[in-house]
Amino acid sequence: MPEFRTRPLLLASTTAMLFCSAPSFAQTGSAPAVPDEEAQTSQAGINDIVVTARRRAESQQDTPVTVTAVTGAELQAKGITDAARLAQVTPGINFDAFPKSAPRLWFRGVGGGAGSAGGDPSSVAFLDGVYLARPAMLGIDFYDMERVEVLKGPQGTLWGKNVVAGAVNFITAKPVDRFESTAQLTFGEYGQLNGNLMLNAPITDGIAARLVLGAETNDGFRKTVDGRALDDENKLSARLHVRADIGERSSLLLSADIANQDLSDTSRFNVFLLPFTPGKGYADYDNPRRANPDHLGFNTSKTGGARAEFSTDLGFANWTTTAAWRTLDFDYANDLDGTDVATNALIGLPVSGIQVFQVESADSYSAETRLSSNGGGAFNWVAGLYYNHDDIHRQRETQQSATPTTINRFFGHAKNNSYAVFGEAEYGFDFGLKLLAGGRYTKERKVYRARRLTGSLAAPTTAYDTADSPGVFDDGIFTYRVGANWRFNENIFAFATVSTGFKAGAFQEQPSNAALARVPTDPERGTNYEIGLKTDWLDRRLRVNVSAFRMKYRDFQTAKVVPDATQGPTGSRVTVDSGDATIKGVETEVIIAPARWIDATVRYTYLDPYFTDFVQTSAFLADGTPVITNGAGNRLSRTPKHALAADLGVQTSEDADWGWLRAQVSMDYQSDIYDNNINDFLEYRKARTLIDASLTYHLDDRFSVRLWGRNLTDKTYRIWQTGNSFYHYVQYGAPRQFGVTFSAALR
């Protein structure tokens, strides 16, 4: 693609900086390798991370929210460059990789949505507080992040567009008033070649800029039988911040970013041919490396945006106003069956092939203005106004032929407007108790137009078009959070909250007629009861945080691809059903740093998510009659009961003249998962454990070389699947991979 002709230049410049700039580094003297607020271990124990989960800066250990904070240094050390790998270090969240460039997040069993142009995500992502309206907008650059905050449970008071299940906020590093730069170059198996560069410089007194460039590529973890790439990665990205001080109390931050992904087709394997064991599901292929699609599809997306933030200190409060625009162009084509016509005939598939197409463009505009009290007193508060407008065009089609001659394409166009007023206040008593209460009133209006084309490709006909009489969702909803927290002493902090959230009603992506195209679902609503304890022990060498929750969930919108015989023997349709659920769980985090040479982190999540009321449309017969299945009592999809992420690090003293070494081993465990809400073991993922390791040599606090390995046991594990009575197609995660990363920093 033309966009990738700049990759060699970027990688060359990154390499030059890594290996040719040592003299300039030597002139600067040493500097800390990571920002002061990052989680580090020292002789004083475990340092805190400053988070903004409540829209103001405070210690993670003083925040009455279950939040996992991952620092920018940790992202780089673990090679976390996308949402899939982020989920591996934060148990309690999961993702749907269909397609890879548009991951959908699940928090505590709740997620999905946003497939249809008339749907929103239940679990939401933000970039510097800006709502990312579509899954493919998650294709942002993870390099030079200050931190990532993963907020568990409803965030229906302080966060824009309302958050019903959980949120991830990506917080990028901002300009500082000194020159500094970092660079990173990675080589790995499967043609892995990544280059990243950050340059920060003061332009003049009170004005500074920060530029980040990135390129990621590999030749594909799997191949076609004739050697073409499958599951490959090709990404270019750029981000620029410019900060200007306006007087002594005000500042203006202007930001822009873009990320472009150009991937080949995703590999698929039909496990329908393998043994099926009741209670265990279909067997997996041993070391699947080759697939044989009759058409090599593609997976492209371009996303980015611009943001302006003005902030000023009014004395009694900080006033912050943000205006932002996010955009997306996304195009996807996939040979779902993953093989050729002859093989499909041999295995008895009644059609020659199955092709999936998705095209989407979206623009999202948002504005927020808020006042936050200056801390220090007994009474603290946040209040503000929010507006969001989304304009989304989407097409989707599933073709039952290796070479289609007909069309069955669904078009959706949604215009969504969201208005909100919000506030939260907290009062602290002298003896350590604080009481908090907050609320948000949100007005949502969606206008959804749908069109369907059928017939021959040469002369398609319009089955229906609701442009002149669209579907409308229009509702206003109040959500709230109340709670109390108590700091017993400098080491023990306890909290209890009741919080609510909602998601607006959704429109179907593939409605069979105009009447269904105009009918939205009811909005999702969640009420969460949570208690937590955050503690530090042994002179801050041991940290133990634990929280327990119970969430009542109403009108949970479940989107599912189901068989549709009205469209042929292997036809399918995306349906949206609603159900009620109860989700219980425990979240824990334990950090141990008994000495400078050893540290460990263990995060464990237990979830018990089940439907209390759920009737799913599991198929459509040839005459259009829906097949209904009662799923009450079933576990929610894509949700392991047990999830564990653990790290063990050992390092030598940093005082040696030759530098120091650090070795780290990481484990990510998930118990079994159902990918459907019926729990029939047809779409079932077995428990799996992934192990990564690295060995890093630090010449000093500026230069390092890291040898790393991922999925060391070469575990074969599923990340997505779908099936019916003729097939069961599986997508597998990345195999074992080794590599080396060179890093340099000048501060």
XYZ file of C-alpha atoms in Angstrom:
747
model
C 0.000 0.000 0.000
C 1.323 3.541 -0.681
C 0.981 4.554 2.954
C 3.703 2.073 3.947
C 6.430 3.390 1.680
C 7.532 5.624 4.550
C 8.240 2.677 6.842
C 11.885 2.152 5.801
C 12.611 5.852 6.386
C 11.058 5.766 9.858
C 12.869 2.571 10.842
C 16.132 3.946 9.486
C 15.773 7.138 11.515
C 14.939 5.158 14.637
C 17.971 2.918 14.108
C 20.180 5.942 13.600
C 18.996 7.442 16.848
C 19.570 4.209 18.740
C 23.098 3.558 17.537
C 24.527 6.898 16.454
C 23.496 9.336 19.164
C 25.617 8.079 22.069
C 27.859 11.175 22.166
C 24.924 13.517 22.670
C 23.543 11.217 25.375
C 26.874 11.228 27.159
C 26.868 15.017 27.371
C 23.606 15.128 29.302
C 24.436 13.037 32.336
C 22.148 10.434 33.780
C 18.384 10.805 34.118
C 15.597 8.676 35.512
C 14.416 5.994 33.125
C 10.741 6.355 33.995
C 8.503 9.194 35.234
C 8.369 9.721 38.980
C 4.728 8.687 39.260
C 5.265 5.236 37.777
C 5.095 2.178 40.018
C 8.665 1.406 41.028
C 10.299 -0.463 43.842
C 12.955 1.108 45.987
C 14.418 0.820 49.461
C 11.408 2.836 50.607
C 9.036 0.162 49.257
C 6.322 0.317 46.618
C 5.581 3.719 45.152
C 2.075 4.819 44.303
C 0.669 5.516 40.870
C -1.261 8.756 40.405
C -4.558 8.095 38.593
C -7.410 10.255 37.324
C -10.241 7.727 37.632
C -12.398 10.432 39.263
C -11.323 13.210 36.864
C -8.767 14.579 39.295
C -5.262 13.435 40.202
C -5.057 11.236 43.300
C -3.138 8.227 44.531
C -4.431 4.878 43.322
C -4.440 3.785 46.971
C -6.785 6.682 47.883
C -9.283 6.134 45.052
C -12.613 4.461 45.987
C -12.741 2.712 42.605
C -11.465 -0.692 41.501
C -8.811 0.413 39.020
C -5.829 -1.344 37.487
C -3.143 1.092 36.382
C -0.481 -0.013 33.905
C 2.397 2.412 33.502
C 4.030 3.323 30.233
C 7.228 1.586 31.370
C 5.276 -1.626 31.997
C 3.636 -1.427 28.566
C 7.053 -1.205 26.920
C 8.659 -3.865 29.103
C 5.905 -6.338 28.239
C 5.676 -5.385 24.574
C 2.008 -4.402 24.906
C 1.037 -2.751 21.632
C -2.661 -3.655 21.254
C -5.834 -4.358 23.221
C -5.360 -8.135 23.116
C -2.068 -8.013 25.003
C -3.424 -5.370 27.394
C -6.161 -7.830 28.390
C -3.464 -10.358 29.306
C -2.187 -8.181 32.174
C -5.572 -7.013 33.469
C -7.789 -9.965 34.475
C -11.488 -9.193 34.506
C -11.483 -7.872 30.952
C -11.542 -9.821 27.699
C -11.956 -9.056 24.019
C -13.528 -10.255 20.789
C -11.073 -10.361 17.879
C -13.546 -10.349 14.982
C -11.971 -8.696 13.184
C -8.501 -8.179 14.634
C -8.346 -4.468 13.811
C -11.675 -3.837 15.591
C -11.449 -5.502 19.042
C -14.496 -5.291 21.307
C -13.886 -5.166 25.052
C -15.699 -7.199 27.720
C -15.657 -6.132 31.383
C -16.818 -8.575 34.024
C -18.923 -10.457 31.474
C -20.442 -7.388 29.812
C -19.306 -6.072 26.447
C -19.777 -6.228 22.728
C -22.191 -3.965 20.941
C -21.045 -1.376 18.415
C -21.271 -3.896 15.575
C -24.302 -2.206 14.125
C -24.099 1.440 13.158
C -27.026 1.832 15.554
C -25.254 0.265 18.537
C -22.798 1.500 21.167
C -20.107 -0.379 23.084
C -21.042 -1.572 26.591
C -17.400 -1.413 27.683
C -15.810 1.801 26.541
C -12.354 3.103 25.630
C -11.122 6.685 25.940
C -7.984 8.371 24.628
C -6.979 11.192 26.972
C -10.585 11.277 28.142
C -12.051 11.358 24.599
C -14.688 8.723 23.841
C -13.728 6.166 21.152
C -17.102 5.449 19.592
C -16.204 2.419 17.437
C -14.118 -0.723 18.122
C -11.684 -0.026 15.265
C -10.838 3.321 16.892
C -8.815 1.235 19.381
C -6.101 0.922 16.729
C -4.122 3.716 18.415
C -0.386 3.773 19.104
C 0.503 2.441 22.573
C 4.031 3.900 22.586
C 4.887 6.784 24.935
C 1.844 6.309 27.125
C 2.035 7.853 30.577
C -0.247 5.085 31.810
C -3.394 3.115 31.044
C -6.200 3.070 33.618
C -8.655 0.159 33.569
C -11.792 1.129 35.525
C -13.999 -1.781 36.574
C -17.788 -1.500 36.875
C -20.238 1.257 35.892
C -18.730 4.740 35.525
C -22.050 6.444 34.932
C -21.332 9.710 36.729
C -18.088 11.310 35.580
C -17.286 9.753 32.202
C -18.642 10.914 28.857
C -21.221 8.924 26.865
C -21.926 6.944 30.033
C -20.144 3.698 30.869
C -22.258 0.709 31.853
C -19.649 -2.016 32.441
C -16.153 -0.569 32.532
C -13.707 1.718 30.770
C -10.106 1.860 29.606
C -8.526 5.315 29.517
C -5.315 5.618 27.515
C -3.340 8.577 28.859
C -0.522 9.741 26.615
C 2.614 11.477 27.846
C 2.393 15.253 27.402
C 5.051 17.860 26.523
C 7.516 18.944 29.205
C 9.771 22.009 29.312
C 13.038 20.214 28.578
C 14.557 18.274 25.729
C 14.112 14.514 25.944
C 13.787 11.669 23.497
C 13.368 7.916 23.435
C 13.703 5.336 20.711
C 12.988 1.645 20.476
C 13.752 -0.928 17.795
C 12.444 -4.504 17.862
C 13.419 -7.531 15.786
C 11.591 -10.827 16.149
C 10.544 -14.055 14.533
C 7.962 -14.008 11.734
C 9.608 -10.923 10.301
C 8.749 -8.777 13.320
C 10.229 -5.298 12.876
C 8.987 -2.425 15.042
C 10.383 1.075 15.350
C 9.288 3.834 17.722
C 10.585 7.330 18.248
C 9.644 10.116 20.671
C 11.013 13.658 20.547
C 10.111 16.292 23.130
C 11.463 19.809 22.944
C 10.710 23.302 24.250
C 9.992 25.551 21.277
C 10.163 28.836 23.121
C 9.439 30.067 26.619
C 6.153 28.486 27.722
C 5.659 26.384 24.561
C 6.713 22.746 24.177
C 5.966 19.973 21.678
C 6.073 16.176 21.800
C 6.170 14.047 18.638
C 5.725 10.260 18.571
C 6.234 8.089 15.467
C 5.719 4.363 15.191
C 5.854 1.475 12.740
C 5.007 -2.167 13.409
C 5.168 -5.034 10.958
C 5.520 -8.789 10.694
C 5.175 -11.286 7.874
C 2.256 -13.158 9.410
C 1.988 -15.813 12.094
C 0.341 -18.158 9.605
C 0.531 -18.625 5.856
C -1.574 -19.817 2.979
C -0.484 -23.076 1.362
C 1.303 -21.035 -1.326
C 3.139 -18.888 1.220
C 1.082 -15.685 1.379
C 0.761 -13.942 4.733
C -2.149 -14.502 7.131
C -2.581 -12.788 10.534
C 0.178 -10.316 9.708
C 0.623 -6.849 11.211
C 1.404 -3.591 9.412
C 0.847 -0.329 11.222
C 2.056 3.248 10.890
C 1.221 5.886 13.473
C 2.027 9.429 14.483
C 1.006 11.644 17.392
C 1.786 15.285 18.156
C 1.109 17.373 21.265
C 1.806 21.095 21.507
C 1.355 22.772 24.903
C 1.355 26.518 25.375
C 1.277 28.307 28.724
C -1.080 31.288 28.754
C -0.045 33.393 31.681
C 0.773 31.826 35.022
C -2.512 29.974 35.544
C -3.691 28.769 32.116
C -2.547 26.455 29.369
C -3.688 25.233 25.958
C -2.924 21.723 24.721
C -3.395 20.903 21.029
C -3.157 17.256 19.970
C -3.458 15.241 16.774
C -2.834 11.599 15.956
C -3.293 9.056 13.188
C -2.857 5.292 12.970
C -3.080 3.259 9.790
C -3.366 -0.555 9.755
C -3.089 -2.665 6.617
C -3.441 -6.375 7.377
C -3.923 -9.366 5.152
C -6.684 -11.927 5.737
C -7.247 -13.683 9.059
C -6.651 -17.434 9.134
C -9.590 -19.720 9.894
C -9.622 -23.437 10.686
C -12.678 -25.713 10.527
C -12.623 -27.843 13.695
C -15.980 -29.331 12.640
C -13.872 -32.106 11.114
C -12.300 -32.974 14.467
C -13.837 -35.028 17.311
C -16.509 -33.402 19.479
C -16.609 -34.453 23.131
C -19.656 -33.557 25.244
C -18.548 -31.246 28.028
C -15.274 -30.467 26.244
C -16.274 -29.234 22.774
C -14.387 -29.693 19.544
C -10.739 -30.709 19.535
C -8.107 -28.294 18.215
C -5.584 -28.704 15.454
C -2.042 -29.418 16.577
C 0.204 -26.495 15.656
C -2.041 -24.945 12.955
C 0.193 -22.993 10.601
C -1.288 -23.290 7.078
C -4.725 -22.378 5.739
C -6.026 -22.418 2.175
C -8.531 -19.605 1.535
C -9.749 -19.391 -2.045
C -9.715 -15.584 -1.775
C -7.151 -13.649 0.238
C -9.101 -10.967 2.051
C -7.903 -7.788 3.720
C -8.285 -5.835 6.915
C -7.598 -2.105 6.756
C -8.371 0.756 9.063
C -7.329 4.360 9.421
C -8.219 6.154 12.610
C -7.146 9.327 14.304
C -8.325 12.710 15.387
C -7.644 16.084 16.918
C -8.140 17.457 20.400
C -7.924 20.873 22.056
C -7.861 21.299 25.836
C -7.902 24.615 27.660
C -7.366 24.606 31.411
C -7.053 27.379 33.917
C -6.712 27.725 37.672
C -9.525 29.911 39.000
C -8.253 29.707 42.546
C -11.237 27.916 44.064
C -11.307 25.357 41.197
C -9.654 24.188 38.006
C -11.666 24.784 34.849
C -11.022 22.420 31.933
C -12.692 22.529 28.524
C -12.024 19.913 25.852
C -13.201 19.682 22.245
C -12.320 16.646 20.140
C -12.916 14.896 16.844
C -12.249 11.213 16.112
C -12.558 9.619 12.693
C -12.462 6.119 11.230
C -12.319 4.438 7.832
C -12.521 0.666 8.081
C -12.729 -2.019 5.384
C -12.724 -5.767 5.947
C -13.088 -8.844 3.755
C -12.548 -12.389 4.999
C -12.804 -15.892 3.591
C -14.614 -17.202 6.663
C -14.320 -20.891 5.752
C -10.556 -20.541 5.305
C -10.268 -23.110 2.535
C -10.954 -23.699 -1.160
C -13.994 -24.891 -3.106
C -12.779 -28.485 -3.472
C -12.178 -28.934 0.245
C -15.577 -27.461 1.112
C -17.205 -29.962 -1.253
C -15.189 -32.819 0.246
C -16.301 -32.038 3.812
C -19.949 -31.631 2.797
C -20.398 -27.869 3.046
C -23.476 -27.208 0.879
C -21.997 -24.004 -0.598
C -18.696 -23.326 -2.350
C -17.489 -20.781 0.192
C -18.461 -18.186 2.781
C -17.243 -14.609 2.395
C -17.726 -11.840 4.975
C -17.559 -8.130 4.145
C -17.681 -5.087 6.427
C -17.183 -1.426 5.508
C -17.489 1.423 7.967
C -16.809 5.118 8.236
C -17.442 7.171 11.331
C -16.901 10.636 12.729
C -17.297 11.340 16.416
C -17.367 14.879 17.871
C -17.331 15.594 21.579
C -17.020 18.560 23.909
C -16.801 18.731 27.671
C -16.382 21.534 30.154
C -15.937 20.863 33.848
C -14.933 22.496 37.105
C -12.904 20.572 39.690
C -12.319 21.936 43.148
C -8.736 22.458 44.204
C -7.972 19.712 46.685
C -6.786 20.083 50.223
C -10.028 20.892 51.996
C -12.704 18.714 53.518
C -15.092 19.294 50.605
C -14.132 18.344 47.037
C -16.299 18.269 43.952
C -16.459 17.961 40.155
C -19.222 19.342 37.913
C -19.581 19.660 34.166
C -21.436 19.500 30.868
C -20.865 17.015 28.035
C -21.906 16.666 24.387
C -21.232 13.935 21.837
C -22.286 13.506 18.209
C -21.580 10.351 16.190
C -22.144 9.990 12.455
C -21.718 6.337 11.446
C -22.082 4.584 8.085
C -21.726 0.803 7.972
C -22.190 -2.026 5.465
C -22.188 -5.737 6.168
C -22.675 -8.802 4.022
C -22.155 -12.556 4.217
C -21.900 -14.309 0.849
C -22.447 -18.062 0.385
C -20.185 -18.541 -2.575
C -16.485 -18.547 -3.338
C -17.282 -16.271 -6.290
C -20.503 -14.386 -5.471
C -22.947 -13.526 -8.260
C -25.673 -12.195 -5.966
C -25.828 -9.504 -3.323
C -27.368 -9.464 0.134
C -25.914 -6.318 1.654
C -27.188 -4.367 4.645
C -26.523 -0.632 4.972
C -26.878 1.252 8.225
C -26.541 4.976 8.901
C -26.841 6.364 12.411
C -26.743 9.895 13.718
C -26.442 9.920 17.487
C -26.552 12.870 19.858
C -25.802 12.677 23.564
C -26.115 15.535 26.074
C -25.225 15.282 29.751
C -24.885 17.299 32.920
C -22.921 15.678 35.735
C -21.426 16.247 39.138
C -19.936 14.471 42.117
C -19.025 15.717 45.581
C -17.130 14.254 48.518
C -16.950 15.458 52.124
C -14.250 14.291 54.529
C -14.464 14.212 58.311
C -11.465 14.721 60.581
C -11.470 11.101 61.775
C -10.932 9.675 58.246
C -14.457 9.042 56.943
C -15.505 10.501 53.569
C -18.964 10.449 52.024
C -19.509 10.860 48.287
C -22.506 11.289 46.018
C -22.811 12.083 42.337
C -25.231 11.952 39.460
C -25.473 12.355 35.720
C -28.493 13.081 33.564
C -27.970 11.928 29.964
C -30.227 12.653 27.013
C -29.675 10.271 24.087
C -31.208 10.543 20.648
C -30.438 8.166 17.775
C -31.791 8.290 14.259
C -31.138 5.068 12.349
C -31.662 4.523 8.620
C -31.351 1.054 7.107
C -31.314 -0.287 3.570
C -31.002 -3.776 2.117
C -29.947 -4.753 -1.403
C -30.720 -8.216 -2.810
C -30.705 -9.936 -6.196
C -27.925 -10.150 -8.743
C -24.694 -8.206 -8.508
C -25.317 -6.841 -11.963
C -28.813 -5.531 -11.200
C -29.507 -5.432 -7.447
C -32.912 -4.511 -6.083
C -33.813 -2.627 -2.928
C -35.597 -4.913 -0.488
C -36.356 -1.982 1.838
C -35.107 1.504 2.638
C -36.107 3.401 5.794
C -34.416 6.668 4.836
C -37.732 8.551 4.804
C -39.054 6.849 7.935
C -36.075 5.980 10.145
C -35.984 4.297 13.509
C -35.611 6.653 16.473
C -34.369 6.095 20.010
C -34.981 9.083 22.276
C -34.637 8.816 26.023
C -33.255 10.601 29.060
C -31.713 8.583 31.897
C -30.339 9.490 35.328
C -27.426 7.510 36.729
C -25.688 7.966 40.054
C -22.955 6.892 42.444
C -23.031 7.083 46.230
C -20.558 5.712 48.708
C -18.257 6.082 51.646
C -14.561 5.517 52.240
C -12.460 5.492 55.353
C -8.721 5.877 55.737
C -8.076 4.078 59.003
C -4.373 4.952 58.923
C -1.645 5.523 56.370
C -1.723 1.831 55.426
C -5.422 0.858 55.313
C -8.116 2.375 53.098
C -11.628 0.938 52.729
C -14.515 1.922 50.451
C -18.080 0.980 49.592
C -20.088 2.267 46.629
C -23.359 1.845 44.809
C -23.012 2.910 41.175
C -25.172 2.763 38.082
C -24.644 3.056 34.347
C -26.574 2.664 31.134
C -26.176 2.161 27.394
C -28.668 3.515 24.876
C -30.923 1.178 22.925
C -29.498 -0.457 19.796
C -30.779 -1.132 16.280
C -30.244 -4.428 14.457
C -27.464 -4.648 11.894
C -29.220 -7.139 9.591
C -32.976 -6.692 10.050
C -35.046 -8.880 7.751
C -37.614 -6.168 7.052
C -38.210 -2.444 7.435
C -40.393 -2.813 10.515
C -37.620 -4.524 12.471
C -35.112 -1.942 11.245
C -37.043 0.794 13.050
C -37.335 -0.923 16.459
C -34.582 -0.244 19.022
C -33.895 -2.424 22.015
C -34.430 -1.114 25.521
C -31.393 0.606 27.031
C -29.036 -1.485 29.126
C -28.900 -0.615 32.827
C -26.506 -1.813 35.487
C -26.526 -1.328 39.261
C -23.299 -2.303 40.987
C -22.674 -2.808 44.717
C -18.987 -2.867 45.583
C -16.758 -2.911 48.654
C -12.985 -2.721 48.643
C -9.890 -2.638 50.790
C -6.525 -1.148 49.776
C -3.631 -1.840 52.109
C 0.145 -1.490 52.418
C 2.194 -3.587 54.850
C 5.774 -4.214 55.988
C 6.999 -0.677 55.474
C 5.291 -0.548 52.050
C 6.984 -3.703 50.802
C 3.690 -5.584 50.501
C 0.519 -4.241 48.915
C -2.791 -6.112 49.053
C -5.879 -4.678 47.348
C -9.150 -6.564 47.165
C -12.707 -5.697 46.150
C -15.935 -7.657 45.904
C -18.982 -6.713 43.885
C -22.458 -7.746 42.850
C -24.037 -6.189 39.777
C -27.657 -6.429 38.660
C -27.887 -6.018 34.917
C -31.118 -5.335 33.036
C -31.831 -5.547 29.298
C -28.341 -6.730 28.447
C -28.085 -6.479 24.625
C -26.517 -9.655 23.245
C -25.506 -9.532 19.577
C -24.924 -12.919 17.916
C -24.425 -14.313 14.411
C -27.010 -17.117 14.085
C -27.970 -19.491 11.232
C -30.624 -18.085 8.906
C -32.131 -20.637 6.513
C -34.091 -17.912 4.698
C -30.732 -16.932 3.166
C -29.687 -20.452 2.169
C -28.304 -23.535 3.955
C -25.318 -21.697 5.450
C -26.960 -18.284 5.701
C -26.493 -16.198 8.814
C -27.903 -13.124 10.458
C -26.809 -10.843 13.285
C -29.521 -10.757 15.958
C -29.819 -8.665 19.099
C -31.571 -10.210 22.103
C -31.982 -8.789 25.592
C -31.715 -10.459 28.962
C -31.200 -9.799 32.652
C -28.130 -10.970 34.529
C -26.509 -11.054 37.946
C -22.731 -10.776 38.047
C -20.757 -11.435 41.212
C -17.026 -11.361 41.625
C -13.820 -10.618 43.494
C -10.852 -8.594 42.212
C -7.442 -8.825 43.909
C -4.024 -7.279 43.415
C -0.935 -8.255 45.402
C 2.458 -6.569 44.935
C 5.526 -7.804 46.822
C 8.865 -5.964 46.880
C 10.858 -7.330 49.835
C 14.201 -6.144 48.412
C 15.622 -4.229 45.483
C 16.564 -7.443 43.668
C 13.154 -9.161 43.611
C 9.514 -8.173 43.101
C 6.270 -9.871 42.161
C 2.770 -8.821 41.133
C -0.289 -11.086 41.166
C -3.721 -9.986 39.921
C -6.587 -12.450 40.261
C -10.254 -12.095 39.307
C -13.115 -14.432 40.128
C -16.375 -13.916 38.217
C -19.753 -15.621 38.540
C -21.862 -14.091 35.744
C -25.167 -15.747 34.917
C -28.439 -14.862 33.240
C -31.500 -14.603 35.433
C -33.757 -14.082 32.418
C -32.684 -14.657 28.830
C -34.421 -15.883 25.693
C -32.081 -16.098 22.703
C -32.938 -16.293 19.044
C -30.634 -19.168 18.114
C -31.655 -19.631 14.441
C -34.210 -18.845 11.747
C -36.001 -21.563 9.804
C -36.525 -21.446 6.040
C -39.965 -19.849 6.473
C -38.505 -17.145 8.740
C -39.736 -18.652 12.018
C -37.253 -17.891 14.812
C -35.887 -20.738 16.924
C -35.957 -19.645 20.559
C -33.682 -21.022 23.284
C -34.079 -20.327 26.991
C -30.708 -19.341 28.431
C -31.722 -18.492 32.004
C -29.036 -19.751 34.394
C -26.325 -19.786 31.729
C -22.973 -18.123 32.082
C -22.376 -14.919 30.078
C -20.188 -15.346 27.016
C -16.463 -14.534 26.788
C -16.123 -14.596 30.556
C -13.763 -16.922 32.447
C -14.660 -17.675 36.046
C -11.002 -17.481 37.017
C -8.355 -15.191 35.540
C -4.829 -14.681 36.848
C -1.997 -12.432 35.663
C 1.304 -12.775 37.535
C 4.827 -11.377 37.168
C 8.068 -12.298 38.902
C 11.107 -10.062 38.445
C 14.695 -10.502 39.605
C 17.506 -8.036 39.013
C 21.087 -7.349 39.976
C 22.286 -4.233 41.758
C 22.206 -1.032 39.733
C 25.482 0.147 41.320
C 27.820 -2.017 39.237
C 30.083 -0.316 36.694
C 28.995 -2.728 33.959
C 25.278 -1.971 34.380
C 22.612 -4.361 35.583
C 20.394 -7.260 34.493
C 16.693 -7.827 35.016
C 14.871 -11.097 34.352
C 11.075 -11.307 34.341
C 8.573 -14.111 33.880
C 4.858 -13.417 33.283
C 1.883 -15.762 33.353
C -1.634 -15.170 32.028
C -4.200 -17.814 32.979
C -7.870 -17.962 31.995
C -10.299 -20.720 32.863
C -12.741 -21.991 30.246
C -14.952 -19.623 28.240
C -18.176 -19.946 26.277
C -18.318 -17.775 23.174
C -22.096 -18.133 23.070
C -24.649 -17.513 25.776
C -26.310 -20.909 25.334
C -23.297 -22.726 26.871
C -23.741 -25.798 24.644
C -19.964 -26.393 24.229
C -20.218 -25.791 20.474
C -18.447 -22.459 20.898
C -16.172 -23.272 23.794
C -12.635 -22.271 24.746
C -10.676 -24.560 27.025
C -8.666 -23.132 29.910
C -5.278 -21.856 28.828
C -2.057 -20.535 30.319
C 0.329 -18.248 28.437
C 3.874 -17.695 29.690
C 6.172 -14.864 28.589
C 9.717 -14.112 29.730
C 12.405 -11.501 29.168
C 16.007 -10.772 30.081
C 17.073 -7.110 29.923
C 20.619 -5.780 30.080
C 20.823 -2.111 31.121
C 24.125 -0.491 30.180
C 22.931 2.440 32.295
C 19.600 4.196 32.736
C 19.682 5.290 29.074
C 20.518 2.198 27.006
C 19.138 -1.315 27.270
C 18.761 -4.536 25.285
C 15.867 -6.883 26.049
C 15.658 -10.495 24.879
C 12.078 -11.700 25.049
C 9.869 -14.673 24.352
C 6.065 -14.839 24.180
C 3.833 -17.875 24.580
C 6.898 -19.923 25.514
C 5.005 -23.220 25.633
C 3.637 -22.564 22.115
C 0.082 -22.962 23.394
C -2.644 -23.327 20.772
C -5.587 -21.266 22.004
C -8.713 -19.736 20.500
C -9.515 -16.042 20.365
C -12.699 -16.206 18.243
C -15.052 -18.820 16.758
C -18.409 -19.310 15.064
C -20.364 -22.299 13.806
C -23.595 -23.960 12.757
C -24.648 -27.468 11.723
C -22.226 -27.503 8.743
C -19.084 -25.859 10.100
C -17.222 -24.547 13.119
C -14.566 -21.970 12.259
C -11.864 -21.065 14.760
C -9.311 -18.260 14.910
C -6.188 -18.946 16.978
C -3.945 -16.647 18.960
C -0.294 -15.947 18.160
C 2.178 -18.841 18.463
C 5.509 -18.787 20.279
C 7.739 -15.907 19.253
C 11.238 -14.761 20.234
C 12.796 -11.373 19.677
C 15.084 -8.595 20.841
C 14.326 -4.946 21.636
C 16.888 -2.134 21.767
C 15.937 0.980 23.748
C 17.569 4.355 24.235
C 16.554 7.421 26.214
C 17.827 10.976 26.481
C 16.408 13.103 29.262
